[in-house]
Each structure stands twice: as structure tokens, then as C-alpha cells.
Coordinates of C-alpha atoms and ligand atoms in Angstrom, one line a residue:
M1 CA -216.7 -28.8 191.3
G2 CA -212.6 -29.7 188.6
L3 CA -212.0 -27.9 186.1
H4 CA -213.3 -26.9 182.8
I5 CA -210.8 -27.2 180.4
G6 CA -211.2 -27.0 176.5
V7 CA -208.6 -28.2 174.2
V8 CA -208.6 -25.5 170.6
G9 CA -207.3 -27.9 167.9
A10 CA -207.1 -31.4 170.0
T11 CA -206.9 -33.8 167.1
G12 CA -203.3 -32.1 165.9
A13 CA -200.5 -33.4 166.9
V14 CA -199.3 -31.2 169.9
G15 CA -203.4 -31.3 170.8
R16 CA -203.1 -35.9 171.3
K17 CA -200.1 -34.9 173.1
I18 CA -202.2 -32.7 175.7
L19 CA -205.1 -34.8 175.9
N20 CA -203.0 -37.9 177.0
V21 CA -201.1 -35.2 179.5
L22 CA -204.3 -34.1 180.6
A23 CA -204.9 -38.2 180.8
E24 CA -201.5 -38.6 183.0
R25 CA -202.1 -35.8 185.5
K26 CA -203.3 -35.6 188.6
M27 CA -206.1 -32.9 188.1
D28 CA -209.9 -32.7 189.1
I29 CA -211.4 -32.4 185.4
D30 CA -215.0 -32.0 185.9
R31 CA -215.8 -31.1 181.3
L32 CA -213.2 -31.3 178.7
R33 CA -214.7 -30.4 175.6
C34 CA -212.3 -31.2 172.4
F35 CA -212.3 -28.6 169.4
A36 CA -211.4 -28.6 165.4
S37 CA -212.3 -27.4 161.8
E38 CA -215.6 -29.0 159.6
R39 CA -212.6 -31.4 158.9
T40 CA -212.7 -33.3 161.9
A41 CA -215.6 -31.6 164.2
G42 CA -218.6 -34.7 165.2
E43 CA -216.0 -37.3 165.1
M44 CA -215.9 -38.2 169.2
L45 CA -212.5 -39.6 170.6
E46 CA -211.6 -40.6 174.0
W47 CA -210.2 -39.9 176.9
K48 CA -209.9 -41.4 180.6
G49 CA -213.0 -43.7 179.4
R50 CA -215.2 -41.3 178.1
S51 CA -216.0 -40.5 175.0
I52 CA -216.2 -37.1 173.4
T53 CA -217.3 -35.6 170.8
I54 CA -215.3 -32.9 169.0
E55 CA -216.7 -29.2 168.8
L56 CA -217.1 -27.2 165.7
L57 CA -215.2 -24.6 167.2
T58 CA -216.3 -20.7 166.5
E59 CA -216.6 -17.6 168.1
E60 CA -219.9 -17.9 170.0
V61 CA -218.0 -21.3 172.5
M62 CA -214.9 -19.3 173.4
M63 CA -217.5 -17.1 174.4
E64 CA -218.7 -19.1 177.6
S65 CA -216.4 -19.2 180.7
F66 CA -213.9 -22.3 180.6
D67 CA -211.4 -22.6 183.9
Y68 CA -209.1 -22.8 181.3
L69 CA -208.8 -23.2 177.3
L70 CA -205.2 -24.5 175.5
F71 CA -205.0 -23.4 172.6
S72 CA -203.0 -25.3 169.2
A73 CA -204.4 -25.1 165.9
G74 CA -202.1 -22.4 164.3
G75 CA -201.1 -18.8 164.6
E76 CA -204.3 -17.5 162.4
V77 CA -207.1 -19.7 164.5
S78 CA -204.7 -18.1 168.0
K79 CA -205.0 -14.1 166.6
K80 CA -208.3 -14.7 166.0
Y81 CA -210.6 -17.2 168.3
A82 CA -208.0 -16.6 171.6
A83 CA -208.8 -12.9 171.3
V84 CA -212.5 -13.6 171.3
A85 CA -211.8 -16.1 174.3
Q86 CA -209.8 -13.3 176.0
E87 CA -212.4 -10.9 175.3
A88 CA -215.4 -12.6 177.5
G89 CA -213.1 -13.3 180.0
N90 CA -211.7 -16.6 179.9
T91 CA -207.5 -17.8 180.8
I92 CA -206.1 -19.3 177.4
I93 CA -202.6 -20.7 177.3
D94 CA -201.8 -20.9 173.3
N95 CA -199.1 -23.2 171.5
S96 CA -198.7 -20.3 168.5
S97 CA -195.8 -17.8 168.1
Q98 CA -199.3 -15.8 167.7
W99 CA -199.4 -14.4 170.9
R100 CA -195.4 -14.6 172.1
M101 CA -194.1 -11.7 172.0
T102 CA -196.6 -9.7 172.1
D103 CA -195.8 -6.6 175.9
G104 CA -197.8 -7.7 179.1
I105 CA -198.7 -11.2 177.2
P106 CA -196.9 -13.3 180.3
L107 CA -194.4 -16.4 177.6
I108 CA -194.4 -18.5 181.0
V109 CA -192.2 -21.6 182.0
P110 CA -192.8 -22.4 185.0
E111 CA -189.8 -23.3 186.3
V112 CA -188.3 -20.2 185.8
N113 CA -191.1 -17.7 186.0
G114 CA -194.4 -19.1 186.3
H115 CA -194.7 -17.4 189.4
T116 CA -196.1 -13.8 187.8
L117 CA -198.6 -15.3 186.9
R118 CA -200.7 -14.6 190.4
N119 CA -204.2 -13.3 189.5
Y120 CA -203.7 -13.0 185.9
K121 CA -206.6 -13.6 183.2
G122 CA -206.1 -13.5 180.1
I123 CA -203.3 -14.9 177.1
I124 CA -200.7 -16.2 178.5
A125 CA -198.5 -17.7 175.8
N126 CA -196.4 -20.5 175.8
P127 CA -192.8 -20.5 174.4
N128 CA -190.9 -22.2 171.1
C129 CA -189.9 -25.7 171.7
S130 CA -185.7 -25.3 171.7
T131 CA -186.1 -22.2 174.2
I132 CA -188.0 -24.4 176.5
Q133 CA -185.2 -26.7 177.6
M134 CA -183.0 -24.2 176.8
V135 CA -184.1 -21.8 179.4
V136 CA -184.7 -24.9 181.8
A137 CA -180.9 -25.9 181.3
L138 CA -180.1 -22.5 181.4
A139 CA -182.2 -20.7 184.7
P140 CA -180.7 -21.5 187.6
L141 CA -177.2 -20.7 186.2
H142 CA -178.0 -17.6 185.2
R143 CA -179.1 -16.3 189.1
I144 CA -176.0 -17.1 190.1
Y145 CA -174.1 -17.3 187.5
R146 CA -175.1 -14.0 185.8
I147 CA -174.7 -14.8 181.6
K148 CA -173.8 -13.0 179.0
R149 CA -173.5 -15.4 175.6
I150 CA -175.6 -18.1 175.1
V151 CA -173.5 -19.7 171.5
V152 CA -176.6 -22.6 170.8
S153 CA -176.7 -25.6 167.5
T154 CA -180.6 -27.3 168.3
Y155 CA -181.4 -31.1 166.5
Q156 CA -184.7 -30.9 165.8
A157 CA -186.0 -33.5 165.3
V158 CA -189.1 -33.6 162.7
S159 CA -192.3 -34.3 164.7
G160 CA -192.2 -30.1 165.1
S161 CA -193.4 -30.1 161.8
G162 CA -196.6 -31.7 162.3
H163 CA -197.8 -35.3 161.4
K164 CA -197.0 -35.1 157.6
A165 CA -193.3 -34.3 158.3
I166 CA -193.9 -38.0 160.1
V167 CA -194.7 -39.8 157.8
E168 CA -192.3 -37.8 155.0
L169 CA -189.6 -39.0 157.2
E170 CA -190.9 -42.4 157.4
N171 CA -191.6 -42.9 153.7
Q172 CA -188.2 -42.1 153.0
M173 CA -186.3 -43.5 154.8
K174 CA -187.5 -46.7 152.2
D175 CA -188.0 -45.5 149.3
T176 CA -184.9 -42.7 147.9
E177 CA -187.2 -41.4 146.1
Y178 CA -190.0 -40.3 148.4
P179 CA -190.6 -36.8 147.5
S180 CA -190.5 -33.4 149.3
Q181 CA -193.2 -31.6 150.1
V182 CA -193.0 -30.2 154.4
Y183 CA -189.4 -30.1 153.7
P184 CA -186.8 -27.9 151.5
K185 CA -185.1 -30.3 150.6
R186 CA -184.8 -34.5 151.5
I187 CA -184.4 -34.6 155.5
A188 CA -183.7 -38.6 155.9
A189 CA -179.7 -39.3 155.6
N190 CA -179.4 -35.0 156.0
C191 CA -179.0 -31.8 158.3
L192 CA -181.2 -29.4 157.4
P193 CA -180.0 -26.4 158.8
H194 CA -182.7 -24.1 158.4
I195 CA -186.5 -24.1 160.2
D196 CA -189.1 -21.4 159.1
V197 CA -187.9 -18.6 157.0
F198 CA -184.9 -16.2 156.5
N199 CA -184.8 -13.2 157.7
E200 CA -182.6 -9.9 155.9
N201 CA -180.2 -10.6 159.0
G202 CA -179.3 -14.0 157.6
F203 CA -181.3 -15.9 160.6
T204 CA -184.0 -18.3 160.4
K205 CA -187.1 -17.2 162.5
E206 CA -186.6 -19.6 164.4
E207 CA -182.7 -19.1 165.4
L208 CA -183.9 -15.3 166.5
K209 CA -187.3 -17.4 168.6
M210 CA -184.0 -18.5 170.4
V211 CA -183.3 -15.0 171.3
Y212 CA -185.8 -12.9 171.8
E213 CA -188.0 -15.6 173.9
T214 CA -185.0 -16.0 175.7
Q215 CA -184.3 -12.4 177.0
K216 CA -188.2 -12.1 178.0
I217 CA -188.6 -15.1 179.5
M218 CA -185.6 -14.6 181.4
D219 CA -186.7 -11.0 181.3
D220 CA -182.9 -9.2 180.6
D221 CA -182.8 -8.1 177.2
S222 CA -178.5 -8.3 177.9
I223 CA -178.9 -11.9 177.5
Q224 CA -176.8 -12.5 173.8
V225 CA -177.7 -15.3 171.5
N226 CA -176.5 -16.7 168.7
A227 CA -178.4 -19.4 167.6
T228 CA -177.7 -21.2 165.0
T229 CA -181.3 -24.2 164.3
V230 CA -181.0 -27.7 162.5
R231 CA -184.0 -29.5 161.6
V232 CA -182.4 -33.9 161.6
P233 CA -184.0 -37.5 161.2
V234 CA -185.1 -37.8 164.3
F235 CA -188.3 -38.4 165.4
Y236 CA -189.3 -37.3 168.8
G237 CA -187.1 -35.0 171.1
H238 CA -185.1 -31.9 170.1
S239 CA -181.1 -32.3 171.5
E240 CA -179.0 -28.9 171.3
S241 CA -175.3 -27.8 172.1
V242 CA -175.3 -25.2 174.0
T243 CA -171.7 -23.2 175.5
I244 CA -172.9 -20.3 177.9
T245 CA -170.8 -16.6 178.6
F246 CA -171.1 -16.8 182.3
E247 CA -169.4 -13.6 184.0
S248 CA -168.2 -15.3 186.6
A249 CA -166.6 -18.3 186.6
P250 CA -168.9 -21.7 187.2
R251 CA -167.0 -24.4 188.9
L252 CA -168.4 -27.3 187.5
Q253 CA -168.7 -29.6 191.2
E254 CA -171.1 -27.4 192.1
V255 CA -173.1 -27.1 188.5
R256 CA -173.5 -29.7 188.9
E257 CA -175.4 -29.3 191.6
L258 CA -177.8 -27.2 191.0
L259 CA -178.5 -29.0 187.9
Q260 CA -179.9 -32.5 189.7
N261 CA -181.3 -29.9 192.3
E262 CA -184.2 -28.5 189.9
E263 CA -187.3 -29.5 189.6
G264 CA -188.4 -31.0 185.4
I265 CA -184.6 -31.2 184.8
V266 CA -181.8 -35.6 185.0
L267 CA -178.8 -34.8 185.3
M268 CA -177.6 -37.7 182.5
D269 CA -173.8 -36.6 182.6
N270 CA -171.1 -39.7 183.2
P271 CA -170.0 -39.9 179.1
E272 CA -167.5 -42.9 180.6
A273 CA -170.6 -45.3 181.6
L274 CA -172.3 -43.9 178.2
E275 CA -174.4 -41.6 180.6
Y276 CA -175.9 -38.6 178.3
P277 CA -179.2 -38.4 177.3
T278 CA -180.0 -38.8 173.6
P279 CA -183.5 -37.8 172.1
L280 CA -184.1 -41.2 171.5
E281 CA -183.3 -42.4 175.1
T282 CA -185.7 -40.1 176.7
S283 CA -188.8 -39.0 174.3
G284 CA -191.8 -39.8 176.0
T285 CA -191.4 -38.4 179.6
D286 CA -191.4 -34.8 180.5
A287 CA -188.1 -33.9 182.0
V288 CA -185.6 -32.4 180.4
Y289 CA -182.4 -33.6 180.1
V290 CA -178.6 -32.2 180.9
G291 CA -175.4 -33.3 180.3
R292 CA -171.6 -33.4 179.0
L293 CA -171.0 -30.7 181.2
R294 CA -167.7 -29.5 180.4
K295 CA -165.7 -26.3 180.7
D296 CA -163.7 -24.2 178.5
L297 CA -160.1 -24.6 177.7
Y298 CA -159.6 -21.4 177.9
D299 CA -161.5 -18.7 179.4
P300 CA -163.1 -20.1 182.9
C301 CA -166.1 -18.1 182.7
V302 CA -167.7 -20.7 179.7
L303 CA -168.9 -24.2 179.9
S304 CA -170.7 -26.5 177.4
M305 CA -173.4 -28.9 178.0
W306 CA -175.8 -30.9 175.4
I307 CA -179.7 -30.4 176.4
V308 CA -182.3 -33.5 175.3
A309 CA -186.4 -32.0 175.6
D310 CA -188.9 -34.4 174.7
N311 CA -190.3 -31.9 171.8
L312 CA -193.8 -32.2 171.6
R313 CA -193.8 -33.5 175.8
K314 CA -191.9 -30.6 177.9
G315 CA -191.1 -28.6 174.5
A316 CA -195.4 -27.7 174.3
A317 CA -198.0 -29.9 176.0
T318 CA -196.1 -30.4 179.0
N319 CA -195.8 -26.9 179.3
A320 CA -199.2 -25.2 178.7
V321 CA -200.0 -28.5 180.8
Q322 CA -197.5 -27.6 184.0
I323 CA -199.1 -23.6 183.6
V324 CA -203.0 -24.9 184.7
E325 CA -201.3 -27.1 187.8
K326 CA -198.8 -23.5 188.1
M327 CA -202.0 -21.3 188.6
E328 CA -204.1 -23.9 190.0
K329 CA -201.5 -23.7 193.3
L330 CA -201.4 -19.4 192.5
K331 CA -204.9 -19.0 194.0
Ligands
LIG1 P1 -208.9 -30.7 162.2 O1 -207.7 -32.0 162.6 O2 -210.4 -31.1 162.6 O3 -208.0 -30.3 160.6 P2 -201.4 -30.2 163.6 O4 -200.2 -28.7 163.9 O5 -201.6 -31.6 164.0 O6 -201.7 -30.2 162.3 O7 -202.7 -30.1 164.2 C1 -203.4 -28.7 163.8 C2 -204.9 -29.0 165.0 O8 -205.7 -27.2 165.3 C3 -206.0 -29.8 164.1 O9 -206.9 -30.3 165.8 C4 -207.2 -29.0 162.9 O10 -208.4 -29.9 163.3 C5 -207.0 -27.3 164.5 N1 -207.1 -26.6 163.4 C6 -207.1 -26.4 162.1 N2 -207.6 -25.0 161.1 C7 -208.8 -24.5 162.8 C8 -209.6 -24.3 162.2 N3 -209.8 -22.5 161.4 N4 -210.7 -24.4 163.3 C9 -210.6 -25.2 163.8 N5 -209.3 -26.2 164.2 C10 -208.4 -26.2 163.7

């Protein structure tokens, strides 16, 4: 028997991507159901040659039995309906930030801590997109050299703010008078060091997610993270400039080998041949790309790198689907 899977928020930016990724992977799916709000319930969508009617999300339907429910309809929807689904014995992979820091809820990047899901049932949180790509690249190095401190600046694509933000950038690129509705300032030809709300300590919520989620996924509260998250006029793909201080000095050749041999990472690091990842060249794929590897000029324990990944795929949909695959493998 194949799997019975439900996608909640199937008409949204990430939900649609989840449907694409599910169609691409070799997964035996018997029944795929799509849930959304009254706005689209009753409409049809095509998936792998099947016509699927979008169903209205209700508490009753979440009490039915599913193998997996993949949620991507925002925090409020997750808070209410994922809790009902869990109560009914279902396993939920939730893309919102609602459950990420809740004790007892696993926060999972399969390559890093997927093994902890053996025999688990219930809500599983999918981390923030910027955190996912960073921990994929850093976990293999943490195992050997132990990370003390990470300083990261992000260059985040507008697709991370949903479909309306993509439309806003498209229109502002053509029309200098087009108003800013999604972002607090014009995003075209600009950079905004402001993602999510500011906390009283001066960091934004997005920046603090990178701190606490990294510590939870790596299972190490001693890792210090200092993040600056920036929205840039890119449609798809987040980039990160990351500088790491390790306990022991890494050898550059060994770091290259470690990254090259790691599942899910593509090392693109030959700057003289213009080999370094960019969002335009790598979006639409599932890997985490690493380039611009270099040792600090002063401190042998410090290394810098550039990390790029598709925020809607590895940063959201692909990671969620890989969690399903990992759980199936662990059975
Ligand atoms: P709908 O398209 O019917 O409004 P995005 O993040 O791109 O804005 O997408 C949000 C997704 O979450 C959409 O699929 C949307 O469905 C769904 N959604 C939003 N609110 C609800 C709700 N109250 N119940 C069910 N689905 C919801």
C-alpha cells in the first residue's frame, strides 16, 4: 500500500512547491489530498496526471487517518489544526515557525538530525529557510572541529515573503512609482536589513531564529550565532556570507573533502574559473551550494564561506519531503 498524504495550504507558494517535489521524488503515494481555505476550496488542481479537488480545511478532516500531513498555511493554521491532527495520531511536518522552539517537538534537517525521528509520531517542525542551508553546510564541520561562533549575513530572496512579494518586486522593477505594500521600503534596486519584526535587543525575529534554531538542530546551546538578515531584490534563492570560529584549526583541503563527501552539498569553489554559487544559477535545484572557502588572514581557527540554496525547495518544500523520506527509511 502506498502512502496517504495531505498537503495543507496546497495553493500557497510553498504548498505548490511541495506538490512539485512530491511529484518528482520516487515515492509511492496512493492518495494525495490538498487542503486550503474557503477562497480556493472546491477548485481543481492537477498532480501527476490526477485531478485533485481542493478540500476545505476543517478540524473533522484533520481527525482522519493520514500517513503524513505537510502543513504550509501559516502559524495560526498550524497552531489550531496541526494540534488536532496530532491528537488524532497523525504525523505532521509543519513549515511555520509555530512549533519550532517547543520542547519535545523535533526541529529537523534530515542530513543533520533526521536520525532522531526513529519511532516518532506527532508534529515535526521544518526550520527557517536561512537556518536550513547554513546547518547543512556547517554540521559536517562541527562534528570534526567544533563550532564556537558563527557570524552570518544573509541575502534573502523575495519569494520567502510569498507570492505578493514576487509581484511587488516585478512591478517595482518596471515602475519606479509602484508602491511598497509587502516591504516597509522599496525592494527594487535596494537592500533592506529588516526581515520580520525588531526585538528589544536590536536583532530581528528572523535573526534570532537563526540563533536558536541552529542551536536546537545541532543539539548544542554553546554555539554562538550573530546574524544580520537582509532582503535583496532576488526572486529565488537565499545566499549567506558565513564566518565560523572553530575550537580547532581546520585544514582547507580537509574541509573541501568533508563538504564534497556530504549528502546534499555541492562544492562550487574555483573562483578563478568563476565557479562560485549564485542564486540565479542554482535555484530550482535541491542542493546546498558552498563556495568562496577561505581561511582568515589572522586567526587559524576562523574560516569563511558563501552558502546558497533555493529557499522554497531545500529551504522549505524539499526539506519537508525529505523528512517524510527519512521517516519511511527509519521504519
Ligand atoms: P487559499 O489559497 O485557499 O487562501 P501563501 O503563503 O503563499 O500566502 O499561501 C498560504 C496557503 O495557506 C494557501 O494555500 C492558503 O489557502 C492557505 N490558507 C491560509 N489560511 C487558511 C485557513 N484559514 N485555512 C486553510 N488554509 C489556509
